[in-house]
Short mmCIF file of C-alpha atoms in Angstrom, two decimals:
data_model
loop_
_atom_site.label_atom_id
_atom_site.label_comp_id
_atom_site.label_asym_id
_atom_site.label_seq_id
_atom_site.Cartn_x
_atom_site.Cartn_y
_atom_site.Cartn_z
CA UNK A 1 -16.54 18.92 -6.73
CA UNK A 2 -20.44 17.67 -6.09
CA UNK A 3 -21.22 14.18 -5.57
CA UNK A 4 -24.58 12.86 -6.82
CA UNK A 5 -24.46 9.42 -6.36
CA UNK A 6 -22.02 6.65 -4.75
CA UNK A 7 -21.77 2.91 -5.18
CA UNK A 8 -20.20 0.83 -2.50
CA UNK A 9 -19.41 -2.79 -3.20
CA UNK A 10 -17.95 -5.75 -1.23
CA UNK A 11 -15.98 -7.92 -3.03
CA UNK A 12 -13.88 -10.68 -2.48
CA UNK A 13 -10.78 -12.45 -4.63
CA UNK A 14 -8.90 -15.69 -3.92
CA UNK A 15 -5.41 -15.65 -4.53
CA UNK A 16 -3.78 -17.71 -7.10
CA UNK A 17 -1.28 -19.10 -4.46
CA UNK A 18 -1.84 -18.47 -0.36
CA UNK A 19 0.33 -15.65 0.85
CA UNK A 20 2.18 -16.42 4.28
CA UNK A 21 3.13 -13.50 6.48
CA UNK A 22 4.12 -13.28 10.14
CA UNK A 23 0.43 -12.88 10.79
CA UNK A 24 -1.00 -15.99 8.94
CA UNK A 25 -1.58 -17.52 5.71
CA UNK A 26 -4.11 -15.44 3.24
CA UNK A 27 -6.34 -16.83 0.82
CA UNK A 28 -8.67 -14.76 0.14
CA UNK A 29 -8.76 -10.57 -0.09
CA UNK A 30 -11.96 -9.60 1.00
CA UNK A 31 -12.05 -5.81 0.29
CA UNK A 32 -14.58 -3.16 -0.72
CA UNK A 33 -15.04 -0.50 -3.58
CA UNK A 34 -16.20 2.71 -3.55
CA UNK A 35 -17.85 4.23 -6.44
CA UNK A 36 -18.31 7.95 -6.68
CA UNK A 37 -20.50 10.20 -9.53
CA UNK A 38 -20.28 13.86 -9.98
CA UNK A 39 -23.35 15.74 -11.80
CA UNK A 40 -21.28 15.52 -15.22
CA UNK A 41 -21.19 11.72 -15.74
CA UNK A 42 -17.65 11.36 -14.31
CA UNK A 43 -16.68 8.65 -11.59
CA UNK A 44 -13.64 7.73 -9.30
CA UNK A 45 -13.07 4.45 -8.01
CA UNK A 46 -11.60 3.89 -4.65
CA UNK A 47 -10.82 0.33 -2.65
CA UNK A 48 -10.90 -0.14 1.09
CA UNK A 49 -7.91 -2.79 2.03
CA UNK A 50 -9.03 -3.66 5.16
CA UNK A 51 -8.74 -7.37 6.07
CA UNK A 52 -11.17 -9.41 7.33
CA UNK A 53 -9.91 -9.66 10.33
CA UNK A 54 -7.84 -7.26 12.22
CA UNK A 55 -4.05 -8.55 11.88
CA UNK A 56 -2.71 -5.76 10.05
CA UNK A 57 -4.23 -3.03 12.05
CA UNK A 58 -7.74 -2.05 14.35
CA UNK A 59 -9.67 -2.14 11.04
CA UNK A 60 -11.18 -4.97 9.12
CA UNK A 61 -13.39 -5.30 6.28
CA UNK A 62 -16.94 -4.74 7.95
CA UNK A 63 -15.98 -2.06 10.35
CA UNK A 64 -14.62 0.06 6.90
CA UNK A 65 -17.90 -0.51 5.45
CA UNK A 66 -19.63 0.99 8.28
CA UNK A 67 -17.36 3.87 8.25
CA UNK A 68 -17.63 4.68 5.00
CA UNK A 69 -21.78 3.72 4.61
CA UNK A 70 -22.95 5.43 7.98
CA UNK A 71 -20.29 8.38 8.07
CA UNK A 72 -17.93 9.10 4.85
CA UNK A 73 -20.87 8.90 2.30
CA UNK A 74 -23.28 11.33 4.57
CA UNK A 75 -20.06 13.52 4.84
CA UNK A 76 -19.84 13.53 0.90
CA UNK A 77 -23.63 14.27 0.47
CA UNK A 78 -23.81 17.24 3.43
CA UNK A 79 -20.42 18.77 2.05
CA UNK A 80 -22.58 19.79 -1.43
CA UNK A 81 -19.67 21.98 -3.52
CA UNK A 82 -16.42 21.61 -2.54
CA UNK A 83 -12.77 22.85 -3.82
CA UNK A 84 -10.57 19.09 -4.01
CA UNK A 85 -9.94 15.92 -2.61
CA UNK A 86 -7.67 17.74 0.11
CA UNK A 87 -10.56 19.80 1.52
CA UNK A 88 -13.10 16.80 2.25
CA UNK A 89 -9.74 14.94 3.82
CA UNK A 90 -9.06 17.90 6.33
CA UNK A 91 -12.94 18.35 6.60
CA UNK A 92 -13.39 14.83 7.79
CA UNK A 93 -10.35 14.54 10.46
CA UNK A 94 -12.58 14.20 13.00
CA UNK A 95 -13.30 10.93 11.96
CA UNK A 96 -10.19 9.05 14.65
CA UNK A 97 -8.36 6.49 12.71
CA UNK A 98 -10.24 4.35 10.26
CA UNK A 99 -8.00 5.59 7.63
CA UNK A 100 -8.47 2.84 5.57
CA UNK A 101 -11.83 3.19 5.03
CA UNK A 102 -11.02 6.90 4.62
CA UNK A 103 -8.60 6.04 1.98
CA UNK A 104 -11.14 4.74 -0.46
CA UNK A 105 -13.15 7.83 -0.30
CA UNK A 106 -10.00 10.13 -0.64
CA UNK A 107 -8.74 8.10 -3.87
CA UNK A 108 -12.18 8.07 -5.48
CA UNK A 109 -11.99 11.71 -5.09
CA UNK A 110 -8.77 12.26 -6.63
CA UNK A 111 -9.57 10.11 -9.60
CA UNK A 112 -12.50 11.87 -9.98
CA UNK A 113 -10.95 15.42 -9.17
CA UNK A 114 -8.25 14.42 -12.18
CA UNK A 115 -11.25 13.71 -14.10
CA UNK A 116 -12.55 16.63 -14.06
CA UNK A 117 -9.46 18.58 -14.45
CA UNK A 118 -9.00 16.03 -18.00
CA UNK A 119 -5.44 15.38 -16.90
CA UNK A 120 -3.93 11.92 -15.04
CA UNK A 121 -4.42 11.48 -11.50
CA UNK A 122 -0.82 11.30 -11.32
CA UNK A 123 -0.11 14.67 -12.70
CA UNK A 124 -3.00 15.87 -10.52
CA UNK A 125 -0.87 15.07 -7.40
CA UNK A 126 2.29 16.64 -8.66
CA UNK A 127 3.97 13.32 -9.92
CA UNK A 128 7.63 13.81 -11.74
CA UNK A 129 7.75 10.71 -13.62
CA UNK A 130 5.14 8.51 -16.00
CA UNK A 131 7.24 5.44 -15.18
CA UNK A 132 7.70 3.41 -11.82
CA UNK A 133 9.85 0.69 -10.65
CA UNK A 134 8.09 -2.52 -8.68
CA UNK A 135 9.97 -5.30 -6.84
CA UNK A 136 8.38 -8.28 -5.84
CA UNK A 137 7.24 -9.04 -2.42
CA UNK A 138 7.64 -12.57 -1.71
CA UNK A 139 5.60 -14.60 1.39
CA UNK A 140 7.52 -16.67 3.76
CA UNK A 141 8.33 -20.36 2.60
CA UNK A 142 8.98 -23.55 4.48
CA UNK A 143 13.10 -24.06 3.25
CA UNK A 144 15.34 -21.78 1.86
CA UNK A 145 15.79 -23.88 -1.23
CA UNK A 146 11.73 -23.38 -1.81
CA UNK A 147 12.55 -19.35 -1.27
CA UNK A 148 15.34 -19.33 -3.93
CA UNK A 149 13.37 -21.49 -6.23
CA UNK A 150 10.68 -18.84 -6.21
CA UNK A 151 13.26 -15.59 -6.47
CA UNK A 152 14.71 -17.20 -9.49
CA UNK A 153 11.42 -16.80 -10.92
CA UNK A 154 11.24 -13.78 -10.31
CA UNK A 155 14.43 -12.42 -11.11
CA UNK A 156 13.98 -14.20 -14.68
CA UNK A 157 10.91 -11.80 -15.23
CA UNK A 158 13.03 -8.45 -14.70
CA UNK A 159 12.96 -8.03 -11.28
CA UNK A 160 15.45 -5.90 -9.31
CA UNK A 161 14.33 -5.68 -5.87
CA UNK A 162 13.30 -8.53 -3.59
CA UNK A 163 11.50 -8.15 -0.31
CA UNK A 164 11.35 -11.25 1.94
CA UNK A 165 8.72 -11.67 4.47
CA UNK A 166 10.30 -13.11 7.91
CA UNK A 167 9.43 -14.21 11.03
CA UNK A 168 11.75 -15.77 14.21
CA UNK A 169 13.00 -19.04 12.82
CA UNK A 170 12.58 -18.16 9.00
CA UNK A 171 14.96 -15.06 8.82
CA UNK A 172 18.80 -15.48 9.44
CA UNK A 173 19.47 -18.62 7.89
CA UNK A 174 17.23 -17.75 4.93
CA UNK A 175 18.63 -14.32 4.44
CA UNK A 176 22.23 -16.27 4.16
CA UNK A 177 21.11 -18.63 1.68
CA UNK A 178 19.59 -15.59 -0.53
CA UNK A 179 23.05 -13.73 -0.11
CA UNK A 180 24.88 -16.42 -1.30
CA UNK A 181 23.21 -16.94 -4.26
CA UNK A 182 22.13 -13.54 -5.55
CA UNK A 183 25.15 -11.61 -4.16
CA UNK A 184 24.23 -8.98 -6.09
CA UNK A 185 20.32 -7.77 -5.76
CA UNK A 186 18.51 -5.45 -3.60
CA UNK A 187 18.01 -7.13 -0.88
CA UNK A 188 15.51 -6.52 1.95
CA UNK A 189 13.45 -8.15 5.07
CA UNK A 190 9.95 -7.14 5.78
CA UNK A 191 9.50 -8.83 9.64
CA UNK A 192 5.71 -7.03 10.11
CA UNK A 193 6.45 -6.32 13.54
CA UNK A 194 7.80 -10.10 14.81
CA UNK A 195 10.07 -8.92 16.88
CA UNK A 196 11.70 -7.26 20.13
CA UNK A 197 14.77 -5.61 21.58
CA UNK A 198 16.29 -8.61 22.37
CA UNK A 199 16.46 -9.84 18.74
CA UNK A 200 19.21 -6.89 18.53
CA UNK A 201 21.75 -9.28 17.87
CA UNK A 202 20.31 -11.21 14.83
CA UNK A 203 19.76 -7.72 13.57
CA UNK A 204 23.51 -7.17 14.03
CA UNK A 205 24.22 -10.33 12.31
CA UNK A 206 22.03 -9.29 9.84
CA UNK A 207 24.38 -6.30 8.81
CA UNK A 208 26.50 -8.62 6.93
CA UNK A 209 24.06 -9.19 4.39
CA UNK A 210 24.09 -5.94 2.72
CA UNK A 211 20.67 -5.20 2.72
CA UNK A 212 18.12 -2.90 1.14
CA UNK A 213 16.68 -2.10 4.56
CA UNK A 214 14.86 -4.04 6.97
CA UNK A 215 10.90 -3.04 7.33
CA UNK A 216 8.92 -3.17 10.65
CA UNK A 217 11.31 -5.27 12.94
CA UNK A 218 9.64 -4.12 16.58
CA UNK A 219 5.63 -3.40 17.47
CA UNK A 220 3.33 -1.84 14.80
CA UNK A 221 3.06 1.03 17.08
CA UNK A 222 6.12 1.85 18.03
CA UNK A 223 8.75 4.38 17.21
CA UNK A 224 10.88 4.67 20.49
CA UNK A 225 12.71 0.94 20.36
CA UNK A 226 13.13 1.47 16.55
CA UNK A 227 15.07 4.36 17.26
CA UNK A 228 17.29 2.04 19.95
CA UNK A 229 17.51 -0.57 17.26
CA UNK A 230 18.50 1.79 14.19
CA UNK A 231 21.70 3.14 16.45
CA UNK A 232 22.52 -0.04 17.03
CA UNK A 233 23.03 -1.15 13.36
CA UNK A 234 23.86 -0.22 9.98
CA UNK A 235 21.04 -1.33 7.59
CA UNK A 236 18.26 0.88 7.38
CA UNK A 237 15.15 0.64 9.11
CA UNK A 238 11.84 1.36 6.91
CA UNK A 239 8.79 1.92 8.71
CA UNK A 240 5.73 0.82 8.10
CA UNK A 241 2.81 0.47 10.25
CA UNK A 242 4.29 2.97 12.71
CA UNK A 243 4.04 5.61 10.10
CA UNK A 244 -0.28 6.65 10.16
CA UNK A 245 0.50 10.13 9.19
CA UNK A 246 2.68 13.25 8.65
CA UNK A 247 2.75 13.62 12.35
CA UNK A 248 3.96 9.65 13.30
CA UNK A 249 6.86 10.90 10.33
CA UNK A 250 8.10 13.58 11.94
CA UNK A 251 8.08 11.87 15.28
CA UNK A 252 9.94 9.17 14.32
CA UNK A 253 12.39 11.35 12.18
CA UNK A 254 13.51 13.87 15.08
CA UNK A 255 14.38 10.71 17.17
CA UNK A 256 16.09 8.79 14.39
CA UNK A 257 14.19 5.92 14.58
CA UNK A 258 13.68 4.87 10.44
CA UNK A 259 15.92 6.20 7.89
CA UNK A 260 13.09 4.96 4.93
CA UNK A 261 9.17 5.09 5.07
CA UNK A 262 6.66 2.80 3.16
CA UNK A 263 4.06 4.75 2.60
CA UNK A 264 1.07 2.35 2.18
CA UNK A 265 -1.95 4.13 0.65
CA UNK A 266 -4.33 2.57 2.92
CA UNK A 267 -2.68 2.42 6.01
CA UNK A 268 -2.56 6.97 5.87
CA UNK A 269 -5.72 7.55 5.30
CA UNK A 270 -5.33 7.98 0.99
CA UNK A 271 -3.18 9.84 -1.39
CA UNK A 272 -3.69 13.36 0.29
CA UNK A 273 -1.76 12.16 3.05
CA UNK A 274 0.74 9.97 1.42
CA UNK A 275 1.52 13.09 -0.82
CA UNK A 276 2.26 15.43 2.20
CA UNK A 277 4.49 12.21 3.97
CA UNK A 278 6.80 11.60 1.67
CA UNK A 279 7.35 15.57 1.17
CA UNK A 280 7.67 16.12 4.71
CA UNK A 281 10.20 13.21 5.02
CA UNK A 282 11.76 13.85 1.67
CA UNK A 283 12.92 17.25 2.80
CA UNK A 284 14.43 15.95 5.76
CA UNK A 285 16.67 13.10 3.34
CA UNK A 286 13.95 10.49 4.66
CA UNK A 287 12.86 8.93 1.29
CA UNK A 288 10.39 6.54 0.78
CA UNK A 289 8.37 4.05 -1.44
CA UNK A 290 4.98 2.94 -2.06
CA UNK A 291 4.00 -0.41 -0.30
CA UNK A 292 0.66 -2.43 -0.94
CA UNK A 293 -1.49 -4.54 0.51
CA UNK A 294 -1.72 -7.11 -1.74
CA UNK A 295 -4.42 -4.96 -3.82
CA UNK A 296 -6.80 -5.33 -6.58
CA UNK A 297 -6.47 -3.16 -9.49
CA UNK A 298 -8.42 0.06 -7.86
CA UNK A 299 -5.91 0.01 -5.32
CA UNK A 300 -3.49 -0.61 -7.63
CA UNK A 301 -3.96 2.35 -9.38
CA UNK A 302 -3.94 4.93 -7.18
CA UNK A 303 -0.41 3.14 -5.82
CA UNK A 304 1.14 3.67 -9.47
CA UNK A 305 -0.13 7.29 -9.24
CA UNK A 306 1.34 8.37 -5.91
CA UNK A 307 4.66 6.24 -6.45
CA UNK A 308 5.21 9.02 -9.61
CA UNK A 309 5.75 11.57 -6.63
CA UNK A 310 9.29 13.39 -6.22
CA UNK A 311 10.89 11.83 -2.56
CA UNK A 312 9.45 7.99 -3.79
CA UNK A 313 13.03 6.87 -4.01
CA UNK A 314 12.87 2.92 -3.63
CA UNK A 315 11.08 0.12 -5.93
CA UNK A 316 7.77 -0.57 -4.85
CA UNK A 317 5.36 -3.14 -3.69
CA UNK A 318 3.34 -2.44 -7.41
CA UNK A 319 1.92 -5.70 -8.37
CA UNK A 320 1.19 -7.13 -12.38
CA UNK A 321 -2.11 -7.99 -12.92
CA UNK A 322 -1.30 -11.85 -12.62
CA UNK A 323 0.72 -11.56 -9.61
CA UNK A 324 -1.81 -12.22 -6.45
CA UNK A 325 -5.03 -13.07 -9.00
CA UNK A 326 -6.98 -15.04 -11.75
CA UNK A 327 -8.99 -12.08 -12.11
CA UNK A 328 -8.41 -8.92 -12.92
CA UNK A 329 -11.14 -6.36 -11.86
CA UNK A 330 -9.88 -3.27 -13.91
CA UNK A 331 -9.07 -2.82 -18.04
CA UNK A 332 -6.81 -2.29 -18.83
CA UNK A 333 -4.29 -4.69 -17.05
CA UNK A 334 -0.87 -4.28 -15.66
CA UNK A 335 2.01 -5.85 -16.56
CA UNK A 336 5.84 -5.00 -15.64
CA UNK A 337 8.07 -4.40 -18.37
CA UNK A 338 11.75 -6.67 -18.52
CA UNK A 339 12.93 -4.36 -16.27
CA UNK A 340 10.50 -4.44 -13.67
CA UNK A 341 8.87 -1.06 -14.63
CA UNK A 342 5.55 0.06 -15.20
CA UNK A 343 4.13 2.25 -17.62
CA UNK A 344 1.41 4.60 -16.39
CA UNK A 345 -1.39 5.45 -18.49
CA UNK A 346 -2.03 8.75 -20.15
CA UNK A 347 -5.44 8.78 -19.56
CA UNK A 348 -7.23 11.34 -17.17
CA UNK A 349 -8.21 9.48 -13.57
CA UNK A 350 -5.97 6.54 -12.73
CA UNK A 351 -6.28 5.42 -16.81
CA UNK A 352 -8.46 2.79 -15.46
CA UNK A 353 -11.78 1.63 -15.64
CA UNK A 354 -13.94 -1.49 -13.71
CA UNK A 355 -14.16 -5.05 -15.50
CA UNK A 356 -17.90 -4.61 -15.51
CA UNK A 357 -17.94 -8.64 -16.14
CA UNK A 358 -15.45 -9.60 -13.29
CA UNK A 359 -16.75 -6.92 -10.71
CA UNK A 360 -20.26 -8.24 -10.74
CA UNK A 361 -18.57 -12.06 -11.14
CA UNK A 362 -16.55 -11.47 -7.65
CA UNK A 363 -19.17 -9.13 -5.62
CA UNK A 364 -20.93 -10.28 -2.95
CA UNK A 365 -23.37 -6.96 -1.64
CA UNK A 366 -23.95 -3.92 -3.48
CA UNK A 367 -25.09 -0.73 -2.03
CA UNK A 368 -26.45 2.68 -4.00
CA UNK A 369 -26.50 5.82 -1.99
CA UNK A 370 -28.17 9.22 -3.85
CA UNK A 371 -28.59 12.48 -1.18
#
């Protein structure tokens, strides 16, 4: 692999309907896109997810861009011939953290690498299936009648899995409601880190519900009170922001603190180090699947791709095309089947290519970068 040229873009989308979360109401994804050209005319497309400010994690939409200008693009330019996307990753860990911006370069790469090779990016990365389940990730809403107003909307599209965003005062009570009225779905909680130790015992009461699993409960950063809170109950707990890399798995699986992972794409660094997670935790009966951050159709992409992978167990956070936007920025769009599958293109790369029209409609600064 040789890059000769790379594209960086920031962009910015306003969601159809605000998204509430534990950390705040969104309105607007603000994201970038990297662009990258090899000598023979191919290019991969990679998106940072950074916010715009730093609520999910350190990073945020301008400090990626200065990562990835100032740092990731020199890195691409001094590296001249290299073997895959999985030598550039290793050859770049000494860049700490900032694996989101890291995780647009590393896609880009693989689309391109699949490219190259003429086969999907999905079969590129060892992916066992052309086929993957989504469930719908729903934001927090002011009654419980409101929240089962909107999963019956949901559940009349094909949906199998529901994931309910809570937060202390919007969680118990809510959770019942759902129960009672959909006795029968898959059921989970995604709290984003909301709470402590001493919620324990709305956890326990939680155990009643029959959930899925229950996603981030305690600090974004933690794996030690997890593991105090997963003895103490039945229902799963997935990780999520606690999980940065193979290493944070196999911490937190030796002291039995999560008995899922969501492996966001962003949040490790790309799909080189999603790919060794969920084999890691997979072998160890840790199973996982693919989370999002409310993403545009780059991101998208690569999420469909790595979700194809063996220990991806779980529906995932895989977005339609109308889901979050008016816009679509990729063609062709995405659209779940009636029972909430996708259907992943045959195409080498991702199967994907940039809305030319709606990229340059929704960018706001454009950057070219040629060694």
């Amino acid at each position: 692999m040789k890059i000769s040229k790379v594209v960086v873009r920031r962009m910015s989308l306003d969601f159809k309907v605000p998204f509430r979360t534990s950390f705040g109401l969104n309105t607007t994804k603000d994201f970038s896109i990297v662009e990258l050209h090899d000598s023979d005319g191919n290019v991969g497309y990679g998106a940072c997810s950074a916010f715009m400010r730093p609520w999910y994690n350190e990073e945020t939409t301008m400090g990626a861009l200065f990562i990835i200008k100032e740092y990731l693009i020199p890195a691409l330019f001094d590296a001249g011939d290299f073997k895959d996307p999985e030598w550039f990753f290793d050859h770049t860990s000494w860049i700490r953290r900032n694996r989101m911006a890291r995780a647009s370069v590393d896609c880009a790469l693989w689309e391109l690498y699949s490219k190259e090779l003429g086969i999907p990016e999905y079969k590129a990365l060892g992916g066992v299936k052309d086929s993957v389940e989504a469930g719908v990730s729903l934001g927090i809403e002011d009654t419980p009648d409101k929240l089962l107003a909107t999963i019956e909307k949901y559940m009349k599209q094909g949906y199998r899995r529901v994931k309910c965003k809570i937060k202390p005062g919007y969680d118990i009570n809510y959770m019942r409601a759902v129960r009672k009225e959909y006795g029968d779905i898959m059921l989970m909680v995604d709290a984003n880190s909301a709470y402590t130790l001493a919620d324990i015992d709305l956890f326990k009461e939680m155990d009643e519900l029959g959930l899925l699993m229950i996603e981030q409960p305690l600090a974004s950063d933690d794996i030690v009170d997890h593991r105090h809170l997963q003895a103490a109950i039945k229902t799963p707990i997935c990780l999520d922001e606690s999980i940065d890399s193979v290493d944070d798995a196999r911490r937190a699986i030796e002291l039995g603190s999560c008995k899922i992972i969501n492996i966001k794409v962003a949040r490790v660094g790309g799909l080189t180090e999603a790919r060794r997670i969920q084999k890691f935790a997979g072998e160890k009966g840790v199973y996982s699947w693919c989370g999002g951050m409310v993403d545009d159709g780059v991101a998208r992409g690569h999420n469909m791709a790595v979700a194809t992978l063996p220990y991806y167990r779980y529906p995932n956070d895989i977005p339609g095309s109308d889901r979050y936007y008016a816009d679509d920025i990729v063609t062709p769009s995405t659209f779940i089947d009636d029972h909430a599958m996708i259907h992943l293109p045959q195409l080498p790369g991702t199967g994907f290519e940039l809305n030319q029209e709606v990229v340059e409609k929704h960018t706001l600064e454009k950057w070219e970068f040629t060694k």
